[in-house]
Amino acid sequence: RHKFWETQPVGQFKDLGDSNLPEGPIEAPTPLSEVKQEPYNLPNLYEWITCDMESKDTCAEVYKLLANNYVEDDENMFRFNYSMEFLQWALRPPGYFKSWHIGVRVKTSKKLVAFITGVPAKIRVRDEVIQMAEINFLCVHKKLRSKRLAPVMIKEVTRRVHLENIWQAAYTAGVILPTPITTCQYWHRSLNPKKLIDVGFSRLGARMTMSRTIKLYKLPETTVTPGFRKMELRDVPAVTRLLKNFLSKFVVAPEFDDNDVDHWLVPRDNVVDSFLVEDPETHEITDFCSFYTLPSSILGNQNYSTLKAAYSYYNVSTKTPLLQLMNDALIAAKQKDFDVFNALDLMENGTILKELKFGPGDGQLHYYLYNYRIKPALAPSELGLVLL
Ligand code: MYA
Ligand code: JJ1
């Protein structure tokens, strides 16, 4: 059934019931001298390139490939439209390897037709902290689909990760592969219901009019929690402490240090927004919330070309109830003119989504580890990892 994935060190469907298999690495590392030194073979018309994501031109080429060929919903109405600034942020975290930003070009025309990336991350599974690669942005041009290019891309990124002496990876996909560690549900909170309905993102509920719908989703003009403000660079140590403590509760979660928090959570215009609650008396930082900006192209609509979506990222509540904190995040997103606020049912999100008028979407996100077995599958609430 899965001619490629059956050959890979991942949990196999046939082993799902087998409680004798141990948790942990599926195969042992090999000596670096035994890692294949040359790239895998591509069909003759194509060549490998390493993408320099510091270069505006390369970044623009990658942007264009993804904007035209990356992930769509099941009815092909929307396609992710990651911005250039977002791609630079996502692909250049502390300690990143340029060699993990892999493109495939047509030899003659030099046109970029496929892409896959990894970035390094420390991820904890129960009480083991493991150096991993986070794999993302796997994309094959629409005209080159179903030619088994994806397995070659995956093997090549695996080889380049191995060359850095890293043997595990984490990734997500909208499709089911062998074998998810957990499956999360997408939830959506309308901020601009009229536009969402006009573009077919959502539908008018039964016995609802447009004006009742607009009223239902109305939010206050300003945030309600005293001391709620934008995160700043000086807040990095306090936010790292909050996050470290919070993420320790989950079975799978990243291990963030100050450098990671500086990169991943200090606000960047049109890329990532972070807020915190500073106690007005003690100036203690007690709560934190964040979301990233990922618009989608609206395919074939006369009136609108992009859907502005915010995606819930990391949230930590110690004093402000999570419900109120996330409500302030919704208000902040509305102030920034987002049309919709999306969230997965991981971490503690499941406890507040309904109350905040999120509704379940038609999409799911499956989480995977490469060369690491977890048994049995986790509940989404045991997962503390958000990939972009
Ligand atoms: S998830 C986002 C993926 N991208 C998209 O969905 C964009 C739109 N789609 C496309 O560009 C293509 O359809 C892709 C497949 C490129 C997805 N993850 O070449 P093919 C398997 C893994 O003929 P195509 C993300 O970025 C499929 O089951 N495998 O197919 C995370 C089949 O294998 P098997 C996938 O449609 C990526 C084989 O590929 C995926 O032309 C994590 C068919 O190949 C998928 N999303 O191209 C990658 N979709 O026969 C894994 C299909 O066995 C990383 N397939 O069923 C693993 C860790 C590596 C590092 C390890 C380090 C230690
Ligand atoms: O955005 C998604 N679905 C939307 C649009 C559906 C359009 C028709 N298919 C959706 N809308 C309903 C919203 C409604 C608002 C009011 C309350 C009730 C709900 O459901 C879905 C997620 O639900 N997105 C996708 O399908 C995109 C792909 C998701 C997989 C991503 C894989 C990424 C891999 C990255 O590494």
CSV table of C-alpha atoms and ligand atoms in Angstrom, one decimal:
chain,number,residue,atom,x,y,z
A,1,ARG,CA,0.0,0.0,0.0
A,2,HIS,CA,2.8,2.5,0.9
A,3,LYS,CA,5.6,1.3,-1.3
A,4,PHE,CA,7.9,4.1,-0.1
A,5,TRP,CA,6.9,4.4,3.6
A,6,GLU,CA,7.1,0.7,4.1
A,7,THR,CA,10.8,0.9,3.6
A,8,GLN,CA,11.3,3.7,6.2
A,9,PRO,CA,12.1,3.6,9.9
A,10,VAL,CA,8.6,4.8,11.0
A,11,GLY,CA,5.9,3.1,12.9
A,12,GLN,CA,4.2,0.7,10.5
A,13,PHE,CA,0.4,0.1,10.5
A,14,LYS,CA,0.9,-3.7,10.8
A,15,ASP,CA,2.7,-3.1,14.2
A,16,LEU,CA,-0.1,-0.9,15.6
A,17,GLY,CA,-1.4,-3.6,18.0
A,18,ASP,CA,2.1,-4.9,19.0
A,19,SER,CA,2.8,-3.8,22.6
A,20,ASN,CA,6.1,-5.7,22.6
A,21,LEU,CA,7.9,-3.1,20.4
A,22,PRO,CA,9.9,-0.7,22.6
A,23,GLU,CA,9.5,3.1,22.6
A,24,GLY,CA,12.4,5.0,21.2
A,25,PRO,CA,14.6,4.9,18.1
A,26,ILE,CA,13.6,2.4,15.5
A,27,GLU,CA,17.1,2.0,14.0
A,28,ALA,CA,20.5,2.9,15.5
A,29,PRO,CA,22.7,5.7,14.0
A,30,THR,CA,25.3,4.5,11.6
A,31,PRO,CA,28.9,5.9,11.6
A,32,LEU,CA,29.0,9.2,9.6
A,33,SER,CA,31.5,7.6,7.2
A,34,GLU,CA,28.8,5.2,6.2
A,35,VAL,CA,26.3,7.9,5.3
A,36,LYS,CA,26.0,8.2,1.5
A,37,GLN,CA,28.3,11.0,0.4
A,38,GLU,CA,26.6,11.8,-3.0
A,39,PRO,CA,23.1,13.1,-3.5
A,40,TYR,CA,20.4,10.6,-4.6
A,41,ASN,CA,19.7,10.4,-8.4
A,42,LEU,CA,17.1,12.6,-9.9
A,43,PRO,CA,15.5,11.9,-13.3
A,44,ASN,CA,17.9,13.3,-15.9
A,45,LEU,CA,16.1,16.5,-16.7
A,46,TYR,CA,16.5,17.8,-13.1
A,47,GLU,CA,19.2,18.9,-10.7
A,48,TRP,CA,19.6,19.5,-7.0
A,49,ILE,CA,20.2,22.9,-5.6
A,50,THR,CA,20.8,24.2,-2.2
A,51,CYS,CA,18.6,27.3,-1.7
A,52,ASP,CA,20.2,30.4,-0.1
A,53,MET,CA,17.2,31.7,1.9
A,54,GLU,CA,19.2,34.8,2.7
A,55,SER,CA,19.0,35.8,-0.9
A,56,LYS,CA,15.9,37.8,-1.8
A,57,ASP,CA,15.8,36.2,-5.3
A,58,THR,CA,16.0,32.6,-4.2
A,59,CYS,CA,13.4,33.4,-1.5
A,60,ALA,CA,11.1,34.9,-4.2
A,61,GLU,CA,11.5,31.8,-6.4
A,62,VAL,CA,10.6,29.5,-3.4
A,63,TYR,CA,7.7,31.9,-2.6
A,64,LYS,CA,6.3,31.5,-6.1
A,65,LEU,CA,6.6,27.7,-6.2
A,66,LEU,CA,4.7,27.4,-3.0
A,67,ALA,CA,2.1,30.1,-3.7
A,68,ASN,CA,1.2,28.2,-6.9
A,69,ASN,CA,1.7,24.6,-5.8
A,70,TYR,CA,1.6,24.1,-2.1
A,71,VAL,CA,-1.2,22.8,0.2
A,72,GLU,CA,-4.9,23.3,-0.7
A,73,ASP,CA,-8.1,22.3,1.2
A,74,ASP,CA,-10.0,19.2,0.0
A,75,GLU,CA,-12.2,21.2,-2.4
A,76,ASN,CA,-9.3,23.2,-3.8
A,77,MET,CA,-10.9,26.5,-2.8
A,78,PHE,CA,-7.9,27.9,-0.8
A,79,ARG,CA,-4.1,27.5,-1.0
A,80,PHE,CA,-1.6,28.4,1.7
A,81,ASN,CA,0.3,31.6,0.7
A,82,TYR,CA,3.3,31.8,3.1
A,83,SER,CA,5.0,35.2,2.7
A,84,MET,CA,8.7,35.7,1.9
A,85,GLU,CA,9.3,37.2,5.3
A,86,PHE,CA,7.6,34.2,6.9
A,87,LEU,CA,9.7,31.7,4.9
A,88,GLN,CA,12.9,33.5,5.9
A,89,TRP,CA,11.8,33.3,9.6
A,90,ALA,CA,10.6,29.7,9.4
A,91,LEU,CA,13.8,28.5,7.7
A,92,ARG,CA,16.5,30.4,9.5
A,93,PRO,CA,16.2,29.6,13.2
A,94,PRO,CA,19.3,29.5,15.5
A,95,GLY,CA,21.8,26.9,14.2
A,96,TYR,CA,20.0,26.3,10.9
A,97,PHE,CA,21.7,24.4,8.1
A,98,LYS,CA,21.6,25.9,4.6
A,99,SER,CA,22.2,22.4,3.2
A,100,TRP,CA,18.7,21.4,4.5
A,101,HIS,CA,17.0,23.9,2.2
A,102,ILE,CA,16.7,21.8,-0.9
A,103,GLY,CA,15.4,22.6,-4.3
A,104,VAL,CA,15.0,20.8,-7.6
A,105,ARG,CA,15.5,22.7,-10.8
A,106,VAL,CA,14.9,21.9,-14.5
A,107,LYS,CA,18.5,21.7,-15.9
A,108,THR,CA,17.8,23.6,-19.1
A,109,SER,CA,15.4,26.4,-17.9
A,110,LYS,CA,16.6,26.5,-14.2
A,111,LYS,CA,13.0,26.7,-13.2
A,112,LEU,CA,12.4,25.6,-9.5
A,113,VAL,CA,10.0,22.7,-9.5
A,114,ALA,CA,10.3,21.0,-6.1
A,115,PHE,CA,11.3,21.9,-2.6
A,116,ILE,CA,11.8,20.4,0.8
A,117,THR,CA,13.3,21.8,4.0
A,118,GLY,CA,14.5,20.9,7.5
A,119,VAL,CA,15.4,23.0,10.5
A,120,PRO,CA,17.0,21.8,13.6
A,121,ALA,CA,15.0,21.5,16.9
A,122,LYS,CA,15.4,20.0,20.3
A,123,ILE,CA,12.3,18.0,21.0
A,124,ARG,CA,11.5,16.2,24.2
A,125,VAL,CA,9.6,12.9,24.1
A,126,ARG,CA,8.6,12.0,27.7
A,127,ASP,CA,12.0,12.5,29.5
A,128,GLU,CA,14.3,12.2,26.6
A,129,VAL,CA,15.5,15.4,24.8
A,130,ILE,CA,16.3,14.5,21.2
A,131,GLN,CA,18.0,16.6,18.6
A,132,MET,CA,15.7,16.4,15.6
A,133,ALA,CA,15.0,18.0,12.2
A,134,GLU,CA,11.6,19.5,11.6
A,135,ILE,CA,10.7,18.8,8.0
A,136,ASN,CA,8.3,21.2,6.2
A,137,PHE,CA,7.4,22.8,2.8
A,138,LEU,CA,7.6,19.6,0.8
A,139,CYS,CA,6.3,20.6,-2.5
A,140,VAL,CA,6.3,19.2,-6.1
A,141,HIS,CA,5.1,21.4,-8.9
A,142,LYS,CA,1.6,20.4,-10.0
A,143,LYS,CA,2.8,19.3,-13.5
A,144,LEU,CA,5.3,16.8,-11.9
A,145,ARG,CA,3.0,15.1,-9.5
A,146,SER,CA,2.7,11.3,-9.1
A,147,LYS,CA,6.2,10.6,-10.6
A,148,ARG,CA,7.6,9.4,-7.3
A,149,LEU,CA,9.7,12.6,-6.9
A,150,ALA,CA,8.6,13.0,-3.3
A,151,PRO,CA,10.3,9.9,-2.0
A,152,VAL,CA,13.6,11.0,-3.6
A,153,MET,CA,13.2,14.5,-1.9
A,154,ILE,CA,12.6,12.8,1.4
A,155,LYS,CA,15.5,10.5,1.1
A,156,GLU,CA,17.8,13.4,0.1
A,157,VAL,CA,16.8,15.6,3.1
A,158,THR,CA,17.2,12.5,5.3
A,159,ARG,CA,20.8,12.0,4.0
A,160,ARG,CA,21.6,15.7,4.6
A,161,VAL,CA,20.2,15.5,8.1
A,162,HIS,CA,22.2,12.3,8.8
A,163,LEU,CA,25.4,14.2,7.7
A,164,GLU,CA,24.9,16.5,10.7
A,165,ASN,CA,24.7,13.4,12.9
A,166,ILE,CA,20.9,13.8,13.5
A,167,TRP,CA,18.8,10.7,13.3
A,168,GLN,CA,15.2,11.7,14.2
A,169,ALA,CA,12.7,14.1,12.6
A,170,ALA,CA,9.2,15.6,13.3
A,171,TYR,CA,6.7,16.5,10.6
A,172,THR,CA,3.0,17.1,10.0
A,173,ALA,CA,0.8,16.3,7.0
A,174,GLY,CA,-2.9,16.6,6.1
A,175,VAL,CA,-2.7,13.1,4.7
A,176,ILE,CA,-2.5,9.8,6.6
A,177,LEU,CA,0.9,8.1,6.4
A,178,PRO,CA,2.4,5.4,8.6
A,179,THR,CA,1.9,6.2,11.4
A,180,PRO,CA,0.6,9.3,13.2
A,181,ILE,CA,1.7,9.9,16.8
A,182,THR,CA,-1.5,11.9,17.1
A,183,THR,CA,-4.2,13.5,14.9
A,184,CYS,CA,-5.3,17.1,15.6
A,185,GLN,CA,-8.5,18.8,14.4
A,186,TYR,CA,-8.5,22.3,12.9
A,187,TRP,CA,-10.9,24.7,14.5
A,188,HIS,CA,-11.9,28.1,13.1
A,189,ARG,CA,-13.1,31.3,14.8
A,190,SER,CA,-14.8,33.7,12.4
A,191,LEU,CA,-13.5,37.3,12.8
A,192,ASN,CA,-15.0,38.6,9.5
A,193,PRO,CA,-18.0,36.3,9.0
A,194,LYS,CA,-19.4,38.2,6.0
A,195,LYS,CA,-16.2,37.8,4.0
A,196,LEU,CA,-15.8,34.1,5.1
A,197,ILE,CA,-19.3,33.3,3.9
A,198,ASP,CA,-18.8,35.3,0.7
A,199,VAL,CA,-15.7,33.4,-0.3
A,200,GLY,CA,-17.1,30.0,0.7
A,201,PHE,CA,-14.8,29.5,3.8
A,202,SER,CA,-17.9,29.1,6.0
A,203,ARG,CA,-21.6,28.9,5.6
A,204,LEU,CA,-24.6,30.7,7.1
A,205,GLY,CA,-25.8,28.5,9.9
A,206,ALA,CA,-29.3,27.0,9.9
A,207,ARG,CA,-31.9,29.6,11.0
A,208,MET,CA,-29.2,32.3,10.9
A,209,THR,CA,-29.3,35.6,9.0
A,210,MET,CA,-26.2,37.6,8.0
A,211,SER,CA,-26.8,40.2,10.6
A,212,ARG,CA,-27.4,37.7,13.4
A,213,THR,CA,-24.1,36.0,12.3
A,214,ILE,CA,-22.2,39.2,12.4
A,215,LYS,CA,-23.6,39.9,15.9
A,216,LEU,CA,-22.7,36.4,17.1
A,217,TYR,CA,-19.0,36.9,16.3
A,218,LYS,CA,-18.7,40.5,17.4
A,219,LEU,CA,-15.8,41.1,19.7
A,220,PRO,CA,-14.8,44.1,22.0
A,221,GLU,CA,-12.7,46.8,20.3
A,222,THR,CA,-9.9,46.5,22.9
A,223,THR,CA,-8.4,43.7,24.9
A,224,VAL,CA,-9.8,43.2,28.4
A,225,THR,CA,-7.0,41.9,30.6
A,226,PRO,CA,-5.2,44.6,32.6
A,227,GLY,CA,-1.5,44.5,31.8
A,228,PHE,CA,-2.0,42.8,28.4
A,229,ARG,CA,0.6,44.1,26.0
A,230,LYS,CA,2.8,43.2,23.1
A,231,MET,CA,5.9,41.1,23.9
A,232,GLU,CA,9.3,42.8,23.6
A,233,LEU,CA,12.9,41.7,23.4
A,234,ARG,CA,13.4,42.4,27.1
A,235,ASP,CA,10.7,39.9,27.9
A,236,VAL,CA,12.6,36.9,26.4
A,237,PRO,CA,13.9,35.5,29.8
A,238,ALA,CA,10.5,35.7,31.5
A,239,VAL,CA,8.7,34.2,28.5
A,240,THR,CA,11.3,31.4,28.2
A,241,ARG,CA,10.7,30.5,31.9
A,242,LEU,CA,6.9,30.5,31.5
A,243,LEU,CA,7.1,28.4,28.4
A,244,LYS,CA,9.6,25.9,29.7
A,245,ASN,CA,7.5,25.3,32.8
A,246,PHE,CA,4.3,25.0,30.7
A,247,LEU,CA,5.7,22.7,28.0
A,248,SER,CA,7.1,20.3,30.6
A,249,LYS,CA,3.5,19.0,31.0
A,250,PHE,CA,3.3,17.5,27.5
A,251,VAL,CA,4.5,14.1,26.3
A,252,VAL,CA,6.1,15.7,23.1
A,253,ALA,CA,7.2,19.3,23.1
A,254,PRO,CA,10.1,21.5,22.0
A,255,GLU,CA,12.8,22.5,24.5
A,256,PHE,CA,13.1,26.2,24.0
A,257,ASP,CA,16.1,28.3,25.3
A,258,ASP,CA,16.3,32.1,25.2
A,259,ASN,CA,17.7,32.1,21.7
A,260,ASP,CA,14.8,30.0,20.4
A,261,VAL,CA,12.3,32.3,22.2
A,262,ASP,CA,14.0,35.3,20.7
A,263,HIS,CA,13.7,33.8,17.2
A,264,TRP,CA,10.3,32.1,17.4
A,265,LEU,CA,8.3,34.4,19.7
A,266,VAL,CA,9.6,38.0,19.6
A,267,PRO,CA,7.0,39.8,17.4
A,268,ARG,CA,7.8,40.3,13.7
A,269,ASP,CA,5.4,42.3,11.5
A,270,ASN,CA,3.1,40.2,9.4
A,271,VAL,CA,4.8,37.0,10.6
A,272,VAL,CA,4.4,36.4,14.3
A,273,ASP,CA,2.5,38.2,17.1
A,274,SER,CA,3.1,37.7,20.8
A,275,PHE,CA,1.4,39.2,23.8
A,276,LEU,CA,1.8,38.8,27.5
A,277,VAL,CA,0.2,39.8,30.7
A,278,GLU,CA,2.4,41.9,33.0
A,279,ASP,CA,0.9,42.2,36.5
A,280,PRO,CA,0.3,46.0,36.9
A,281,GLU,CA,1.5,45.9,40.6
A,282,THR,CA,4.3,43.4,40.7
A,283,HIS,CA,5.4,43.7,37.0
A,284,GLU,CA,5.6,39.9,37.0
A,285,ILE,CA,4.9,38.2,33.6
A,286,THR,CA,2.1,35.8,34.3
A,287,ASP,CA,0.6,34.8,30.9
A,288,PHE,CA,1.6,34.6,27.3
A,289,CYS,CA,-0.2,34.1,23.9
A,290,SER,CA,0.9,34.1,20.3
A,291,PHE,CA,-0.2,33.5,16.7
A,292,TYR,CA,1.4,33.5,13.3
A,293,THR,CA,0.2,35.0,10.1
A,294,LEU,CA,-0.5,32.5,7.2
A,295,PRO,CA,-2.8,33.9,4.5
A,296,SER,CA,-4.4,31.6,2.0
A,297,SER,CA,-5.0,32.5,-1.7
A,298,ILE,CA,-8.7,32.3,-2.5
A,299,LEU,CA,-8.9,30.4,-5.8
A,300,GLY,CA,-11.3,31.8,-8.4
A,301,ASN,CA,-13.3,34.4,-6.5
A,302,GLN,CA,-14.3,37.6,-8.3
A,303,ASN,CA,-14.2,39.9,-5.2
A,304,TYR,CA,-11.4,38.6,-3.0
A,305,SER,CA,-7.9,37.2,-3.6
A,306,THR,CA,-6.6,36.5,0.0
A,307,LEU,CA,-8.0,35.2,3.2
A,308,LYS,CA,-6.1,36.7,6.2
A,309,ALA,CA,-5.7,33.9,8.8
A,310,ALA,CA,-4.0,33.9,12.2
A,311,TYR,CA,-2.9,30.5,13.6
A,312,SER,CA,-2.7,30.0,17.3
A,313,TYR,CA,0.9,29.2,18.3
A,314,TYR,CA,2.1,28.9,21.9
A,315,ASN,CA,-0.1,30.1,24.8
A,316,VAL,CA,0.6,29.9,28.5
A,317,SER,CA,-1.8,30.8,31.2
A,318,THR,CA,-0.8,30.8,34.9
A,319,LYS,CA,-3.0,33.7,36.3
A,320,THR,CA,-5.3,34.9,33.5
A,321,PRO,CA,-7.7,32.1,32.7
A,322,LEU,CA,-6.9,30.6,29.3
A,323,LEU,CA,-10.4,31.4,28.1
A,324,GLN,CA,-9.9,35.1,28.8
A,325,LEU,CA,-6.3,35.1,27.4
A,326,MET,CA,-7.4,33.6,24.1
A,327,ASN,CA,-10.3,35.9,23.9
A,328,ASP,CA,-7.8,38.8,24.1
A,329,ALA,CA,-5.8,37.1,21.4
A,330,LEU,CA,-9.0,37.0,19.2
A,331,ILE,CA,-9.5,40.7,19.9
A,332,ALA,CA,-5.9,41.5,19.0
A,333,ALA,CA,-6.2,39.5,15.8
A,334,LYS,CA,-9.4,41.3,14.9
A,335,GLN,CA,-7.7,44.7,15.5
A,336,LYS,CA,-5.0,43.5,13.0
A,337,ASP,CA,-7.7,42.8,10.4
A,338,PHE,CA,-7.5,39.0,10.3
A,339,ASP,CA,-10.5,37.3,8.8
A,340,VAL,CA,-10.3,34.1,10.8
A,341,PHE,CA,-8.4,32.7,13.8
A,342,ASN,CA,-7.4,29.0,13.4
A,343,ALA,CA,-6.3,26.6,16.1
A,344,LEU,CA,-5.6,23.0,16.6
A,345,ASP,CA,-7.1,21.0,19.5
A,346,LEU,CA,-3.6,20.3,21.0
A,347,MET,CA,-2.1,21.4,24.4
A,348,GLU,CA,-5.0,22.9,26.4
A,349,ASN,CA,-6.9,24.4,23.4
A,350,GLY,CA,-9.6,21.7,23.5
A,351,THR,CA,-10.9,23.2,26.8
A,352,ILE,CA,-11.8,26.6,25.4
A,353,LEU,CA,-12.5,26.4,21.7
A,354,LYS,CA,-16.2,25.8,21.9
A,355,GLU,CA,-16.8,28.5,24.4
A,356,LEU,CA,-14.9,31.0,22.3
A,357,LYS,CA,-17.1,30.2,19.3
A,358,PHE,CA,-14.6,28.2,17.3
A,359,GLY,CA,-16.1,25.6,15.1
A,360,PRO,CA,-14.5,22.4,13.8
A,361,GLY,CA,-13.1,22.6,10.2
A,362,ASP,CA,-13.0,20.0,7.5
A,363,GLY,CA,-9.3,19.5,7.9
A,364,GLN,CA,-7.1,17.5,10.2
A,365,LEU,CA,-3.4,17.6,10.9
A,366,HIS,CA,-1.5,14.4,11.5
A,367,TYR,CA,1.8,14.5,13.5
A,368,TYR,CA,4.7,12.2,12.8
A,369,LEU,CA,8.1,11.3,14.1
A,370,TYR,CA,10.8,9.7,11.9
A,371,ASN,CA,12.9,6.9,13.4
A,372,TYR,CA,11.2,7.1,16.8
A,373,ARG,CA,8.4,4.9,18.0
A,374,ILE,CA,5.8,6.1,20.5
A,375,LYS,CA,3.1,3.7,21.7
A,376,PRO,CA,0.3,3.9,21.8
A,377,ALA,CA,-0.9,7.1,20.0
A,378,LEU,CA,-1.1,10.3,22.0
A,379,ALA,CA,-4.2,12.4,22.7
A,380,PRO,CA,-3.9,15.8,21.0
A,381,SER,CA,-4.0,17.3,24.6
A,382,GLU,CA,-0.7,15.5,25.2
A,383,LEU,CA,1.1,17.2,22.4
A,384,GLY,CA,3.0,20.5,23.0
A,385,LEU,CA,4.4,21.0,19.5
A,386,VAL,CA,3.2,23.5,16.9
A,387,LEU,CA,4.9,23.3,13.4
A,388,LEU,CA,4.4,26.1,10.9
B,1,MYA,S1,3.4,18.3,4.5
B,1,MYA,C1,2.9,19.2,3.1
B,1,MYA,C2,3.1,18.5,1.9
B,1,MYA,N1,2.9,19.3,0.7
B,1,MYA,C3,1.7,19.4,0.0
B,1,MYA,O1,0.8,18.8,0.4
B,1,MYA,C4,1.7,20.4,-1.1
B,1,MYA,C5,0.9,19.9,-2.3
B,1,MYA,N2,1.3,18.5,-2.7
B,1,MYA,C6,2.5,18.2,-3.3
B,1,MYA,O2,3.4,19.1,-3.5
B,1,MYA,C7,2.7,16.8,-3.6
B,1,MYA,O3,1.5,16.1,-3.7
B,1,MYA,C8,3.7,16.1,-2.6
B,1,MYA,C9,3.8,14.6,-2.9
B,1,MYA,C10,5.1,16.7,-2.7
B,1,MYA,C11,3.1,16.2,-1.2
B,1,MYA,N3,4.5,13.7,3.4
B,1,MYA,O4,6.1,12.0,-5.7
B,1,MYA,P1,4.9,11.2,-5.5
B,1,MYA,C12,4.1,10.0,-0.2
B,1,MYA,C13,5.2,12.5,3.2
B,1,MYA,O5,4.5,10.3,-6.6
B,1,MYA,P2,3.3,13.6,-5.3
B,1,MYA,C14,5.1,18.5,4.7
B,1,MYA,O6,5.7,19.4,4.1
B,1,MYA,C15,3.0,9.1,-0.7
B,1,MYA,O7,2.4,8.5,0.4
B,1,MYA,N4,5.0,11.7,2.2
B,1,MYA,O8,3.6,12.0,-5.0
B,1,MYA,C16,5.8,17.6,5.6
B,1,MYA,C17,3.7,8.1,-1.6
B,1,MYA,O9,4.5,7.2,-0.8
B,1,MYA,P3,3.9,5.7,-0.5
B,1,MYA,C18,4.0,12.0,1.3
B,1,MYA,O10,1.9,13.8,-5.0
B,1,MYA,C19,6.6,16.6,4.7
B,1,MYA,C20,4.8,9.0,-2.2
B,1,MYA,O11,4.9,10.2,-1.4
B,1,MYA,C21,3.2,13.1,1.4
B,1,MYA,O12,3.8,13.9,-6.7
B,1,MYA,C22,7.2,15.5,5.5
B,1,MYA,C23,4.3,9.5,-3.6
B,1,MYA,O13,5.2,10.3,-4.1
B,1,MYA,C24,3.5,14.0,2.5
B,1,MYA,N5,2.8,15.2,2.7
B,1,MYA,O14,4.2,14.4,-4.2
B,1,MYA,C25,8.0,14.5,4.7
B,1,MYA,N6,2.4,13.2,0.4
B,1,MYA,O15,3.9,5.1,-1.9
B,1,MYA,C26,8.6,13.3,5.4
B,1,MYA,C27,2.6,12.0,-0.3
B,1,MYA,O16,4.8,5.0,0.4
B,1,MYA,C28,9.8,13.7,6.2
B,1,MYA,N7,3.5,11.3,0.2
B,1,MYA,O17,2.5,5.9,0.0
B,1,MYA,C29,10.4,12.5,6.9
B,1,MYA,C30,11.6,12.8,7.7
B,1,MYA,C31,12.8,13.1,6.9
B,1,MYA,C32,14.0,13.5,7.7
B,1,MYA,C33,14.6,12.4,8.6
B,1,MYA,C34,15.9,12.8,9.3
B,1,MYA,C35,16.4,11.8,10.2
B,2,JJ1,O1,-9.4,25.7,6.3
B,2,JJ1,C1,-9.9,24.6,6.3
B,2,JJ1,N1,-11.2,24.4,6.1
B,2,JJ1,C2,-12.1,25.5,6.0
B,2,JJ1,C3,-12.5,25.8,4.6
B,2,JJ1,C4,-13.2,24.7,3.9
B,2,JJ1,C5,-13.5,25.0,2.5
B,2,JJ1,C6,-14.0,23.8,1.8
B,2,JJ1,N2,-13.2,22.7,1.9
B,2,JJ1,C7,-13.3,25.1,6.9
B,2,JJ1,N3,-14.2,26.1,7.1
B,2,JJ1,C8,-15.3,26.0,8.0
B,2,JJ1,C9,-15.2,27.1,9.0
B,2,JJ1,C10,-16.4,27.3,9.9
B,2,JJ1,C11,-16.3,28.7,10.6
B,2,JJ1,C12,-17.5,28.9,11.5
B,2,JJ1,C13,-17.6,27.7,12.5
B,2,JJ1,C14,-17.6,26.4,11.8
B,2,JJ1,C15,-16.4,26.2,10.9
B,2,JJ1,O2,-13.4,24.1,7.5
B,2,JJ1,C16,-9.0,23.3,6.6
B,2,JJ1,C17,-8.8,23.0,8.0
B,2,JJ1,O3,-10.1,22.9,8.6
B,2,JJ1,N4,-7.7,23.5,6.0
B,2,JJ1,C18,-7.2,22.7,5.1
B,2,JJ1,O4,-7.9,21.7,4.7
B,2,JJ1,C19,-5.9,23.0,4.6
B,2,JJ1,C20,-5.0,21.8,4.7
B,2,JJ1,C21,-4.8,21.3,6.1
B,2,JJ1,C22,-3.7,20.3,6.2
B,2,JJ1,C23,-2.4,21.0,6.3
B,2,JJ1,C24,-1.1,20.2,6.0
B,2,JJ1,C25,0.0,21.1,6.3
B,2,JJ1,C26,1.3,20.5,6.3
B,2,JJ1,C27,2.4,21.2,6.8
B,2,JJ1,O5,3.5,20.9,7.2
